[in-house]
Short mmCIF file of C-alpha atoms in Angstrom, two decimals:
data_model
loop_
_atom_site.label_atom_id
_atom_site.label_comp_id
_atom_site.label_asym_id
_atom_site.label_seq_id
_atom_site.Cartn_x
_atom_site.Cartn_y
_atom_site.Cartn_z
CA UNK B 277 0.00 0.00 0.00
CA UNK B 278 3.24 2.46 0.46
CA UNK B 279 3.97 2.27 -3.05
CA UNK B 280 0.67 2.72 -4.33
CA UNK B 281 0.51 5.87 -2.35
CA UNK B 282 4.18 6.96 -3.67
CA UNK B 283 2.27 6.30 -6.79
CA UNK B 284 -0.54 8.96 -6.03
CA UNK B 285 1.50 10.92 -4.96
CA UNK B 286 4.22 11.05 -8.02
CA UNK B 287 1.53 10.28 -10.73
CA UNK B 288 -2.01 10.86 -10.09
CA UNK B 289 -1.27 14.45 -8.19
CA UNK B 290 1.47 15.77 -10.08
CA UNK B 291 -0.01 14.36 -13.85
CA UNK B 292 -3.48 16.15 -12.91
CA UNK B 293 -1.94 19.77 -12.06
CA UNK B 294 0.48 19.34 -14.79
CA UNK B 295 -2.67 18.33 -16.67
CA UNK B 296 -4.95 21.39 -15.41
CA UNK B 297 -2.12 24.04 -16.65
CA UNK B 298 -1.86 22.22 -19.86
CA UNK B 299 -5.71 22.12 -20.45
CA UNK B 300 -6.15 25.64 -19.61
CA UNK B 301 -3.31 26.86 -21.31
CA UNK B 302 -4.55 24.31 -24.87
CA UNK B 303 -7.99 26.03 -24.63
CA UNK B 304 -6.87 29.53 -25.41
CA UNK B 305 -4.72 28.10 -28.50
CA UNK B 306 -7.51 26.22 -29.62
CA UNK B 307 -10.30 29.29 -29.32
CA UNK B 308 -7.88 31.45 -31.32
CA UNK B 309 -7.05 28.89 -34.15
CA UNK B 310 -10.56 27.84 -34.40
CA UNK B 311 -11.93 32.06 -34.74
CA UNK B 312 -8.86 33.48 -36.65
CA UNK B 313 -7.17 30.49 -38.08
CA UNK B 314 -3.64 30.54 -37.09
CA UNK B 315 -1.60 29.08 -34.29
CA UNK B 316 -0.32 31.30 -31.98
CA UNK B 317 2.85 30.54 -30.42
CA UNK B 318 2.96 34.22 -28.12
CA UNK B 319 0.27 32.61 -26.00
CA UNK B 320 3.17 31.01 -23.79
CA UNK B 321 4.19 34.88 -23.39
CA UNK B 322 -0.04 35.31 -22.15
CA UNK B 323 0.98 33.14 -19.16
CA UNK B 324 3.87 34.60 -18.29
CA UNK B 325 2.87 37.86 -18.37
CA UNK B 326 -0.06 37.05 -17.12
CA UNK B 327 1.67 35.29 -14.07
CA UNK B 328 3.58 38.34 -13.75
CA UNK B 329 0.31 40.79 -13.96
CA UNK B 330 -0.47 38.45 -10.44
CA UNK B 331 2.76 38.85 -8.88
CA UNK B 332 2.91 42.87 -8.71
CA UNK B 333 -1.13 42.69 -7.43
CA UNK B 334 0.09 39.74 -4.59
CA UNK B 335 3.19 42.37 -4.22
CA UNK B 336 1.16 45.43 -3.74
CA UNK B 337 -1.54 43.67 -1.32
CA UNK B 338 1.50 42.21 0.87
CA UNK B 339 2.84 46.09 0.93
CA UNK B 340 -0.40 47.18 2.26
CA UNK B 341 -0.60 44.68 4.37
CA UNK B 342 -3.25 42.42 3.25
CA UNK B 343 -3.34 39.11 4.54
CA UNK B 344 -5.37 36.63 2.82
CA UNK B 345 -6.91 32.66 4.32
CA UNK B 346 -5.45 31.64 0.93
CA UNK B 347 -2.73 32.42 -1.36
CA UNK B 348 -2.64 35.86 -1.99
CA UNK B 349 -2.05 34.76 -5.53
CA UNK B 350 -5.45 33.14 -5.78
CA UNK B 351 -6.93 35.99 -4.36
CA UNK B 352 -6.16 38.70 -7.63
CA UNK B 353 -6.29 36.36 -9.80
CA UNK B 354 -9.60 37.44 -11.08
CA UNK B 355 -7.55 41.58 -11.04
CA UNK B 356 -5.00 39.82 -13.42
CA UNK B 357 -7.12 38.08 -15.64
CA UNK B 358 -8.83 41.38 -16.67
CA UNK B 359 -5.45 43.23 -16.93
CA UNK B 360 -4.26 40.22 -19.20
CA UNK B 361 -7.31 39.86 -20.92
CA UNK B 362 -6.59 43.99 -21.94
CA UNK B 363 -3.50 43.30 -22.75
CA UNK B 364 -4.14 40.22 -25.45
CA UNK B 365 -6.55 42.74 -26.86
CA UNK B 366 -3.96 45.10 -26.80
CA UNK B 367 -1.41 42.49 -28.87
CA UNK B 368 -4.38 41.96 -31.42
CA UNK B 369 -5.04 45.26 -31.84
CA UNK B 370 -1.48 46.48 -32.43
CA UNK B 371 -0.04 43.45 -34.33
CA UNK B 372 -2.48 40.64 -35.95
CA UNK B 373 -5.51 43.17 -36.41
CA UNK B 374 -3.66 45.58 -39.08
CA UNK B 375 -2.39 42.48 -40.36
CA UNK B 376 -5.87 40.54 -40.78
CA UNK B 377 -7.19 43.85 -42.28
CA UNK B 378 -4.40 43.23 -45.14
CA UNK B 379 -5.13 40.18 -46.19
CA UNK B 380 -2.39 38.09 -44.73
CA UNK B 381 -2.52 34.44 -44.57
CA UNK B 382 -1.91 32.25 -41.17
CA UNK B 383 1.67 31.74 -41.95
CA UNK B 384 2.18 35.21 -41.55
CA UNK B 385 0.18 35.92 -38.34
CA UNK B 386 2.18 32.71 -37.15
CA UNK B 387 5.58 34.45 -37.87
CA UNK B 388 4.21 37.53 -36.49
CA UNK B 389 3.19 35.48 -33.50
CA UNK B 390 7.04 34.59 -32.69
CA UNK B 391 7.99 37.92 -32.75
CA UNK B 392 5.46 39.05 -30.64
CA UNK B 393 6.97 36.31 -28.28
CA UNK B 394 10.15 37.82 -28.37
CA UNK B 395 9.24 41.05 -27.81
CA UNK B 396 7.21 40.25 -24.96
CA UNK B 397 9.76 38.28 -23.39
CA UNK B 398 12.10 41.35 -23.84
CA UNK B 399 9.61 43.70 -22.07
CA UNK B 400 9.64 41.14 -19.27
CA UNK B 401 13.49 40.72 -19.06
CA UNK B 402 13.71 44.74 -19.19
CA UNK B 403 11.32 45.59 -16.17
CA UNK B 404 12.26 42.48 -13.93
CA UNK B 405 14.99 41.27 -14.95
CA UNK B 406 16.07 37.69 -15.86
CA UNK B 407 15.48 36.62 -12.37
CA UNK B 408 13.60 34.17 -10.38
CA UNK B 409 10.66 35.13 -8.07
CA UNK B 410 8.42 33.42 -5.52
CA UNK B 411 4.86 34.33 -4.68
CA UNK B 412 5.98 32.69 -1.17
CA UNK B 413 8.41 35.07 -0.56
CA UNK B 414 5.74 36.84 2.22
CA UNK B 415 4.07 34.15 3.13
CA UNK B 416 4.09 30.43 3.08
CA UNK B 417 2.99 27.06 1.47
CA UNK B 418 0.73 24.86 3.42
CA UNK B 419 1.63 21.58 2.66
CA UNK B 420 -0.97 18.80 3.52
CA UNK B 421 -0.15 15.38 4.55
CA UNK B 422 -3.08 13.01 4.93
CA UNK B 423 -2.46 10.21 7.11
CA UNK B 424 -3.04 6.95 5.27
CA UNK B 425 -1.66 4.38 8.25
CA UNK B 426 -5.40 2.86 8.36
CA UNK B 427 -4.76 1.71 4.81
CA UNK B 428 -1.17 -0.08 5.87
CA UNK B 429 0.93 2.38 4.45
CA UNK B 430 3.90 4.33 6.06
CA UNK B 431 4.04 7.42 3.49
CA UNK B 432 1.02 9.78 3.50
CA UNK B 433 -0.95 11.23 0.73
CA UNK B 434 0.82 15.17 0.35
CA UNK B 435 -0.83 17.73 -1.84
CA UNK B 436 0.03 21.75 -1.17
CA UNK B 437 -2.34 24.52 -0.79
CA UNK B 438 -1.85 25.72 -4.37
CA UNK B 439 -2.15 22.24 -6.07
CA UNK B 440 -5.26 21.72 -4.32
CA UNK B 441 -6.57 24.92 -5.18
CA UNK B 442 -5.40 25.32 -9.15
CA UNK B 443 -7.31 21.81 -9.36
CA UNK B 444 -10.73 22.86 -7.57
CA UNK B 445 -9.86 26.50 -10.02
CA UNK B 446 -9.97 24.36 -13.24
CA UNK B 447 -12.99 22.68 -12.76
CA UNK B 448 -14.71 25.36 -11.83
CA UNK B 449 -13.51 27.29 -15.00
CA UNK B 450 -14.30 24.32 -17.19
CA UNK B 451 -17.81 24.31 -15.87
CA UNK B 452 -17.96 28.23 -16.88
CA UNK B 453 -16.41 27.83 -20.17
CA UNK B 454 -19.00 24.82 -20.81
CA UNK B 455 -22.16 27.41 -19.88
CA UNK B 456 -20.61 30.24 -21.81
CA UNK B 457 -20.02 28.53 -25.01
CA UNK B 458 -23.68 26.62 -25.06
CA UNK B 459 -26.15 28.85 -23.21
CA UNK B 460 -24.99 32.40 -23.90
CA UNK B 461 -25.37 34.18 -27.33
CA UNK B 462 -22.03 35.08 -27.76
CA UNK B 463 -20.37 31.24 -26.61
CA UNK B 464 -22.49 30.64 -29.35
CA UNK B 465 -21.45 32.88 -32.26
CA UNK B 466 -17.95 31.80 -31.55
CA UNK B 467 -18.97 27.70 -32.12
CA UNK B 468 -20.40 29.01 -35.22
CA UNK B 469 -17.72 31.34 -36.40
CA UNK B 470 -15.35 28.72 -35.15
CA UNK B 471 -17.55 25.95 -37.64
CA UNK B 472 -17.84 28.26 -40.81
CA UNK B 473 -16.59 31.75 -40.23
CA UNK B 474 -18.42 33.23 -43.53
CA UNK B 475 -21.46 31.46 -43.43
CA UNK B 476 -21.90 33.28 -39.25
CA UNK B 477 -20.91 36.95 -41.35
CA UNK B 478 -23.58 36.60 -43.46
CA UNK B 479 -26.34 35.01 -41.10
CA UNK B 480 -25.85 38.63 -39.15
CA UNK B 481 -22.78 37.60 -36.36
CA UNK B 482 -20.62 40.49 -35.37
CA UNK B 483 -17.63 39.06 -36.43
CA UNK B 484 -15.41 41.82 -35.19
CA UNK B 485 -16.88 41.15 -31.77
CA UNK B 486 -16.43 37.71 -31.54
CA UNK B 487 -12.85 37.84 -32.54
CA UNK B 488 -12.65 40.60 -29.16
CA UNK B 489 -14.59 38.16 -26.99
CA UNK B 490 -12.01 35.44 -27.98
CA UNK B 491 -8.31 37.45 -27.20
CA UNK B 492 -10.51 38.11 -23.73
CA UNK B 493 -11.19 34.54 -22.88
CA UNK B 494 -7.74 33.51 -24.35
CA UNK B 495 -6.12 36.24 -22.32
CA UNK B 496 -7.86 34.80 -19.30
CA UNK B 497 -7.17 31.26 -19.39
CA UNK B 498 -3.57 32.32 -20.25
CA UNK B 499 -3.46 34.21 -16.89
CA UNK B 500 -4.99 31.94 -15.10
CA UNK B 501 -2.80 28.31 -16.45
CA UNK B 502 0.41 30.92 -16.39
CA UNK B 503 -0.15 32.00 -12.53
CA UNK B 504 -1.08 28.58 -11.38
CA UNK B 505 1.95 27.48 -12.91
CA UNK B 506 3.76 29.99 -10.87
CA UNK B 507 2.50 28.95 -7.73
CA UNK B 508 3.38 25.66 -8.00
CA UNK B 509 7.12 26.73 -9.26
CA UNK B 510 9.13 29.62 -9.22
CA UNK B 511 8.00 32.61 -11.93
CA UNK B 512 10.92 33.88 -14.23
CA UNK B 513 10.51 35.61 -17.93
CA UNK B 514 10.72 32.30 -19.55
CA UNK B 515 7.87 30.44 -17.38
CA UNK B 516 5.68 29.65 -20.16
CA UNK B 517 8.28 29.43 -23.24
CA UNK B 518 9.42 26.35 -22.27
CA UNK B 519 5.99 24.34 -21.94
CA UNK B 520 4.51 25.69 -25.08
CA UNK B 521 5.23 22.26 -27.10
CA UNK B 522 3.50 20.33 -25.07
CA UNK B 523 0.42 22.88 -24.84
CA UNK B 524 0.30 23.02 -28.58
CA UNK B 525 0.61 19.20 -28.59
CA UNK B 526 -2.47 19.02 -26.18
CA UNK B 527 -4.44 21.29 -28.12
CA UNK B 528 -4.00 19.21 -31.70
CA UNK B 529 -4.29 15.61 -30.07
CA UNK B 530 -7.81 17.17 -28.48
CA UNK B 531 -8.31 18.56 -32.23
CA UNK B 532 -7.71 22.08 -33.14
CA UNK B 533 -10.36 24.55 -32.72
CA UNK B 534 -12.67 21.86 -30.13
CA UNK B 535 -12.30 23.17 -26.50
CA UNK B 536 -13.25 20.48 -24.65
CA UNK B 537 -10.79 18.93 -26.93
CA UNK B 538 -8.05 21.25 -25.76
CA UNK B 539 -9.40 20.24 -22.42
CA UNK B 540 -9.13 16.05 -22.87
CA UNK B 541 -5.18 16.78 -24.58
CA UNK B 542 -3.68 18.56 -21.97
CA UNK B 543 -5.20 16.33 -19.38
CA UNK B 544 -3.78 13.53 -21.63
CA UNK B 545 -0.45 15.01 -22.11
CA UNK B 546 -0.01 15.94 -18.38
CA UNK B 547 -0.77 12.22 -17.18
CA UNK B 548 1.27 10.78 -20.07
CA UNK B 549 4.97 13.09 -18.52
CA UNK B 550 4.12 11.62 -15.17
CA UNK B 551 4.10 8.04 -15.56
CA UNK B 552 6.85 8.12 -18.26
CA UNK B 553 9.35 10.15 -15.56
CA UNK B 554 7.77 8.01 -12.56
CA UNK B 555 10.60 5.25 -11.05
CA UNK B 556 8.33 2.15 -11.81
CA UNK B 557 11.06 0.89 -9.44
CA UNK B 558 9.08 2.46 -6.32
CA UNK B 559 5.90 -0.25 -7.37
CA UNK B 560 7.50 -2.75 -9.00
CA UNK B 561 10.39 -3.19 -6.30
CA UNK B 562 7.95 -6.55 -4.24
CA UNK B 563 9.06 -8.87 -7.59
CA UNK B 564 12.75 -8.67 -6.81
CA UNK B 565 11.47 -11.13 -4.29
CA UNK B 566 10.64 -13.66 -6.90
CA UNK B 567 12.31 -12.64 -9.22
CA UNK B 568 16.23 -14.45 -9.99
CA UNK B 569 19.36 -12.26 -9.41
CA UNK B 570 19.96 -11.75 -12.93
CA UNK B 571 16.83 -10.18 -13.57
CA UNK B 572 16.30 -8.23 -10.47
CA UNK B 573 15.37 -4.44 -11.14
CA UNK B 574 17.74 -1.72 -11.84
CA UNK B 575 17.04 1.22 -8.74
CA UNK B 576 15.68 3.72 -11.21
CA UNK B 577 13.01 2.42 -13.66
CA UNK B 578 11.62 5.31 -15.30
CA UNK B 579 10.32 5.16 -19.08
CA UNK B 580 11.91 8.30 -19.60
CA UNK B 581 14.58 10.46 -17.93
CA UNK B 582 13.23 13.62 -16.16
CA UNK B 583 15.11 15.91 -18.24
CA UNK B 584 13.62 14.39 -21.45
CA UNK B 585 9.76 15.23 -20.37
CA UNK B 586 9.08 17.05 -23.30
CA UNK B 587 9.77 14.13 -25.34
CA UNK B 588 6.52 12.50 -24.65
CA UNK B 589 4.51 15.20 -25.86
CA UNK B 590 6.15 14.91 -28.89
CA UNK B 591 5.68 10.84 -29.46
CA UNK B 592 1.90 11.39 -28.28
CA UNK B 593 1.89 13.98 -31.35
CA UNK B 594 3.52 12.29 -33.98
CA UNK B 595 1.38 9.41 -33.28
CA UNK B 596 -2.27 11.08 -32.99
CA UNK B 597 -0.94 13.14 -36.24
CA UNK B 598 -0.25 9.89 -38.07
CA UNK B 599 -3.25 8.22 -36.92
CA UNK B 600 -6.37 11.02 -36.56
CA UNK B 601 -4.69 13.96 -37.97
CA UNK B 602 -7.98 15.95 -36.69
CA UNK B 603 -7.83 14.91 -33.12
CA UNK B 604 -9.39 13.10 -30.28
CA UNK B 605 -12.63 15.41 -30.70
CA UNK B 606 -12.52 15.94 -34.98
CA UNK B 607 -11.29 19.35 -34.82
CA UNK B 608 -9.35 21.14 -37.83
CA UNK B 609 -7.20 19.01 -39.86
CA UNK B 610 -3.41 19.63 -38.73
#
């Protein structure tokens, strides 16, 4: 029963908020490819800045003196979401909008899209530097450890604060994403701009809206995925930049432009790192009982090496690619 627990612990907690980051960051790539068409690889540059649109609100409450029964970073989250949600609007506005206006094709806002990374990134480096920070710095991490000696084991079931919270956080949003997309007028104009974007012009859809509505939710998500991430880490100008593969890789296997989709990939994706990093070792080690000299097990048994992680979103990819190049869900073919 102690491994099995080691096993929750490693697998089932870490894959599921590795999963909830990945879903929520997969949603806001999918909504934009499905409206506008293109993939947008600045959205890793959403989180972080979004993450970093927390920090200075967590920052200015713990100068004031604001102490908060949860992480203060939970607590403005909903202040940074609307001051990232401006600022994807902001991006659109300055950079894909004149383009879209021209007549450019994807590839182009795609390019575009890595140079807006870059230039975000350098905005970050420039007003806090290349840095690490903590949103624990003022105040500190509950970690809980649930007794599980009535089940025969001797390790108990640990979680922290944060992980507990970023997991009750994304269900909740999922819920609100699922209302707003099928009972309100707008969730629906984007599932039928998103299905045929000329045939919702000319049944009477502000187009121009929905595309707004979209960098806001997008913007959102990205806050939200980008500051949970943060919590559970350290935040520094390259947070999101290095998690983007797997995020775009979640998004495609769920099927490009399908949000629950986005949803089912990066659940997928996160589960899939954790048990190919876990030491099978930990569960496996009762056969070395049985099992002859020659053939007992090595002390680390992992399917892949920790610093290889990414590599399994890119197998998962290549295979879903090969065999439904449209996804889990049908989305766009990719």
């Amino acid at each position: 029963m102690t491994e099995f627990i080691f096993f929750i612990n490693q697998v089932v907690i870490a894959g599921a908020v590795l999963g909830c980051i990945y879903a929520l960051g997969a949603v806001g790539i999918t909504l934009i490819f499905g409206i506008l068409r293109f993939a947008h690889f600045a959205h890793s540059e959403l989180m972080t800045s979004g993450a970093f649109f927390a920090f200075m609100l967590a920052a200015l409450f713990a100068s004031w003196g604001i102490v908060t029964p949860i992480p203060t970073g939970f607590v403005v989250l909903p202040l940074a979401m609307v001051l990232s949600a401006i600022f994807a609007l902001g991006i659109d506005k300055g950079f894909y909008a004149p383009l879209r206006k021209r007549g450019a094709k994807p590839v182009i806002l795609l390019i575009a899209s890595i140079g807006v990374t870059l230039m975000v990134q350098g905005l970050i480096r420039l007003f806090f530097g290349a840095g690490s920070y903590s949103f624990f710095e003022t105040e500190t991490k509950d970690v809980f450890r649930i007794d599980t000696s009535f089940l025969g084991s001797t390790r108990p079931l640990v979680i922290t604060e944060p992980q507990l919270l970023m997991i009750v956080v994304t269900v909740i949003s999922v819920l609100a994403l699922h209302l707003f997309l099928t009972r309100s007028r707008l969730g629906k104009a984007m599932r039928a701009m998103a299905d045929n974007a000329d045939l919702a012009q000319v049944s009477g859809i502000n187009t121009a809206l929905v595309v707004r509505v979209t960098w806001v939710v997008a913007g959102a998500l990205a806050c939200m995925a980008g500051t949970m991430l943060a919590l559970d880490v350290t935040l520094k100008p390259d947070l999101a930049f290095n998690i983007i593969i797997p995020i775009f890789a979640a998004a495609i296997v769920g099927g490009l432009g399908q949000a629950y989709g986005a949803i089912a990939g990066g659940l997928l994706i996160g589960f899939a790192e954790s048990l190919a990093v876990f030491n099978w070792t930990m569960v496996l080690r009762p056969l070395n009982a049985v099992l002859p000299e020659w053939a007992q097990l090595p002390s680390t048994l992992a399917l892949v090496p920790t610093e290889y992680k990414l590599t399994v979103a890119f197998v998962i990819l290549v295979v879903v690619l090969l065999v439904r190049p449209t996804g889990i869900f049908k989305g766009a073919s990719s």
